[in-house]
Amino acid sequence: MSGGVDSAVAAARAVEAGHDVVGVHLALSRMPGTLRTGSRGCCTIEDSMDAQRAANVLGIPYYVWDFSERFKADVVDDFISEYAAGRTPNPCMRCNERIKFAALLEKALALGFDAVATGHYAKIVEDAAGHRELHRASAEAKDQSYVLGVLTAEQLAHAYFPLGDTPSKALVREEAARRGLSVAQKPDSYDICFISDGDTKGWLAEKVGTAPGAIVDREGNRLGGHDGAHSYTVGQRKGLAIGTPAPDGRPRFVLEVRPKDNTVVVGPREALAIAEIAGSRFSWAGEPPADPSRRFECEVQIRAHADPVPAAAVLQAGESGADELVVTPDAPLDGVAPGQTAVIYVGTRVLGQFTIDRTVSAVPVSV
Amino acid sequence: MGVYLDHAATTPMRAEAIAAYTDALAAGANPASIHSAGQRAKQLLEESRERIAATLGVDGIEVVLTGSGTEAINLAIKGLYWARRAADPVRTRILLPGGEHHATLDSVEWLAAHDGAIVEELPLDRAGRLDLDALAAALSDSSDVALVTMLVANNEVGTIEPVVEASRLAARAGVPLHLDAVAAYGQLPIEFGAWRRESGSGRGSGLVALSVSAHKIGGPSGVGALVLDRSATIEALLHGGGQQRRIRSGTQDVAGAAAFAEAAALAAVELPAHAARLAVLRDRLIAGVRASVPDAVLSGPEPGPERLPGNANFAFPGCEGDSLLFLLDAAGVAVSTGSACTAGVPEASHVLLAMGRTEPEARSALRMTLGHGTTEADVDAFLAALPDAVSRASRAGMASRQTSFDR
């Protein structure tokens, strides 16, 4: 229970369904802020108190469990090192993978619980054979199946998402109000929870440090300078501060961030188009396809709030010899960066995910 | 009703104290008012103050009532610090043992961050006892020392500290000393007057201040007291109507004082029998834990006169304290992890860390504290629930550190 409305209502529904429910708030920071500020929606003492109030109203026991050490190692430090390596990670995903459905789940199972229920908007559906599948939520605008795409069959077996069938968040808020939960109108959170002021670039600059480097075009010509490659993201247009305009006068975009030589590569918008993405760190959300080495039709989604696009996927041996998932979108994709997670859907079902290791441009350099 | 073994957090109010509380609440008048109703309130307040003072071996005028033990500790530490430094600006060092209560730690840290204090933590031995040689050494040049502050007995591990010896060292060095007796009060005789004499304290040096709290002895929460020697110079925290020697302004809580006095008087009369009874239960609990969980490690002194009679604190290797707490709670037994809680967020016990334990050891701690109403059956119920809780918690192990879901 984060202290937000979703987990409070999820807990209420789990109680109503007849389960033996205990509210757990994860202490993820050793130095929690006191009050909620800005867009941060968890991890302050106020949020912990909100969660406890909700648990009290529901008549369930409530405990705070400290996972701050794991959270720092697996989510915060990982976020920093991924950025330092020029990749764009998703810390919420990492938290689901390593904390909520790993450290917390493991502890809960050992203490005698059967499952971890959360306020995520996603559905678990059992197929005819009793295998569990992860699906998009009924509330399309709130669907969080993307950030749960990392869960494996073993983790899904102990996951419970009571909000999956609810058509909208407004209904969840109404229900919270009806149940007398004081968090009914609490604002949504949308920033990274461990960056308290929402200034991700400033926070990263502090952690990773700044070092001047070059901004170059795809041919390697120096166009300008920057204070640290990690503060740029692929697809970014603003804040490039390049003195000389492009020969054709058109705006330039970040195409690539190269932490090794602290270089940012820029180019025209069409050069952002990516024809193929691939990665060797993948997992299946439940039963894998019968033969993933045969190309199959799917949809791919590359960010939590991006639209899914039609694509074909195949599992094949990569250059290093390890299996990698290769996905070819029907139309080129814009703004894809290594380190992002690609989640593969078939209809509403999450089939699996992989971390993007490499991309293939749709537009060769010589154009 | 479940089994309550967390009397150190708070202990239920005594029926006599509740009666005194409600009677006085009904009377209601401001003791500073000049009319007869005010004078009657004043009379009850001062009688109560004298009864509290009597349990501490001091005069009524030496007792300053506060809103909590925390307030008393803040007043003593900050008030003494400000007054000592005002008299001589070089006096900025504050000496204290490691493992003090957060009311003390956070007060001295605040003074260090905002007001130029230099905080010097003195080492504890493995049982949590202050190293007196280290205190003597720290006081060898005392010209820049503002004050010494320390516990009478540790709230987490029950260690009884050498307060008379420490007071003597402070008195010789010409430095004031404050004692935090919140955890000890009601379980040990708190003889401020006798300790002051024995240690040669006086004229603002040695033992000059001591904090207690009502809710630890069967009084109401929201009432504490600072014993303050007449010779001590102190700056006030709260300013206003000038009540209580101008040290603690604010309309005085007559009902709180009356209930506190009732609980204090009862505790003082019952203390020898109460402490002896608790010690027997404590020893039963400690022996029972050792029999059923052989690798459990007792923190603090062995059972005996060096340990609070109502305190037991064990480390359960391989378990996390919060898992054990949860499992015992589910089995109807209320205990604590013995760690300081900030809004329910558990931390490894700083007391155990100060005693030289590792962080995993400190995180595996469980504190059981006994009090009025605790029975042999309560101890046995705890002992019956413990083995299953330990075996489950050790399976949960240190899931917050590593899990088999890793890939």
Short mmCIF file of C-alpha atoms in Angstrom, two decimals, chain A residues 22 25 27 29-30 32 45 48-49 52 61-70 74 97-98 101-113 150-152 154-155 158 282-283 353, chain B residues 319-331 333 342-348 353 359-360 363 388-407:
data_model
loop_
_atom_site.label_atom_id
_atom_site.label_comp_id
_atom_site.label_asym_id
_atom_site.label_seq_id
_atom_site.Cartn_x
_atom_site.Cartn_y
_atom_site.Cartn_z
CA VAL A 22 -2.35 -7.57 5.40
CA HIS A 25 4.02 -0.31 2.90
CA ALA A 27 10.06 1.71 2.97
CA SER A 29 14.32 5.25 1.36
CA ARG A 30 16.28 5.54 4.58
CA PRO A 32 11.95 9.68 3.66
CA ILE A 45 5.95 9.89 5.77
CA SER A 48 2.96 6.03 4.82
CA MET A 49 0.39 7.61 7.12
CA GLN A 52 -1.99 3.19 7.39
CA PRO A 61 -3.21 -5.06 9.93
CA TYR A 62 -0.58 -2.77 8.45
CA TYR A 63 3.18 -2.98 8.52
CA VAL A 64 6.09 -1.10 7.02
CA TRP A 65 8.74 -3.36 5.56
CA ASP A 66 12.12 -1.94 4.81
CA PHE A 67 13.46 -2.72 1.35
CA SER A 68 15.56 0.42 1.12
CA GLU A 69 18.82 -1.46 0.74
CA ARG A 70 17.52 -3.59 -2.14
CA ASP A 74 18.55 -2.76 -7.72
CA GLU A 97 10.84 -6.99 -11.35
CA ARG A 98 13.22 -6.84 -8.41
CA PHE A 101 7.44 -9.20 -7.25
CA ALA A 102 10.79 -10.50 -6.05
CA ALA A 103 12.03 -9.31 -2.66
CA LEU A 104 8.56 -8.56 -1.30
CA LEU A 105 6.95 -11.62 -2.88
CA GLU A 106 9.64 -13.94 -1.61
CA LYS A 107 9.35 -12.59 1.90
CA ALA A 108 5.58 -12.78 1.79
CA LEU A 109 5.60 -16.39 0.58
CA ALA A 110 8.01 -17.39 3.32
CA LEU A 111 5.81 -15.70 5.92
CA GLY A 112 2.83 -17.75 4.79
CA PHE A 113 1.08 -15.53 2.26
CA VAL A 150 8.95 -8.18 -16.80
CA LEU A 151 6.99 -10.64 -14.67
CA THR A 152 7.62 -14.31 -15.35
CA GLU A 154 6.51 -17.91 -11.57
CA GLN A 155 5.87 -14.33 -10.48
CA HIS A 158 1.56 -15.15 -7.08
CA PHE A 282 14.27 -11.09 -22.52
CA SER A 283 11.58 -12.89 -20.56
CA GLN A 353 9.65 -8.24 -23.02
CA CYS B 319 15.68 -13.45 10.79
CA GLU B 320 14.52 -9.93 10.29
CA GLY B 321 12.98 -8.28 13.32
CA ASP B 322 10.05 -6.96 11.31
CA SER B 323 9.20 -10.46 10.04
CA LEU B 324 9.21 -11.78 13.59
CA LEU B 325 7.14 -8.87 14.80
CA PHE B 326 4.56 -9.51 12.08
CA LEU B 327 4.36 -13.25 12.76
CA LEU B 328 4.06 -12.80 16.51
CA ASP B 329 1.46 -10.08 16.02
CA ALA B 330 -0.53 -12.47 13.84
CA ALA B 331 -0.26 -14.99 16.69
CA VAL B 333 1.63 -11.37 20.79
CA THR B 342 10.09 7.14 12.34
CA ALA B 343 6.47 6.96 11.24
CA GLY B 344 6.65 3.22 11.36
CA VAL B 345 9.73 2.95 9.17
CA PRO B 346 12.01 0.39 10.78
CA GLU B 347 15.72 0.98 11.01
CA ALA B 348 18.52 -1.16 12.34
CA LEU B 353 25.18 -0.77 16.39
CA GLU B 359 23.79 -4.29 10.84
CA PRO B 360 22.26 -7.73 10.09
CA ARG B 363 18.09 -5.84 12.17
CA ASP B 388 7.18 -21.22 14.60
CA ALA B 389 7.71 -17.49 14.09
CA VAL B 390 11.48 -17.95 14.10
CA SER B 391 11.36 -20.83 11.65
CA ARG B 392 9.12 -18.93 9.23
CA ALA B 393 11.09 -15.71 9.61
CA SER B 394 14.34 -17.47 8.95
CA ARG B 395 12.84 -18.90 5.78
CA ALA B 396 11.87 -15.36 4.82
CA GLY B 397 15.47 -14.77 5.77
CA MET B 398 16.92 -11.69 4.44
CA ALA B 399 14.58 -11.47 1.45
CA SER B 400 15.15 -7.77 1.58
CA ARG B 401 18.74 -8.55 0.63
CA GLN B 402 18.55 -11.33 -1.95
CA THR B 403 15.83 -13.41 -3.54
CA SER B 404 15.53 -16.50 -5.67
CA PHE B 405 13.46 -14.52 -8.17
CA ASP B 406 16.69 -12.88 -9.28
CA ARG B 407 17.70 -13.72 -12.78
#
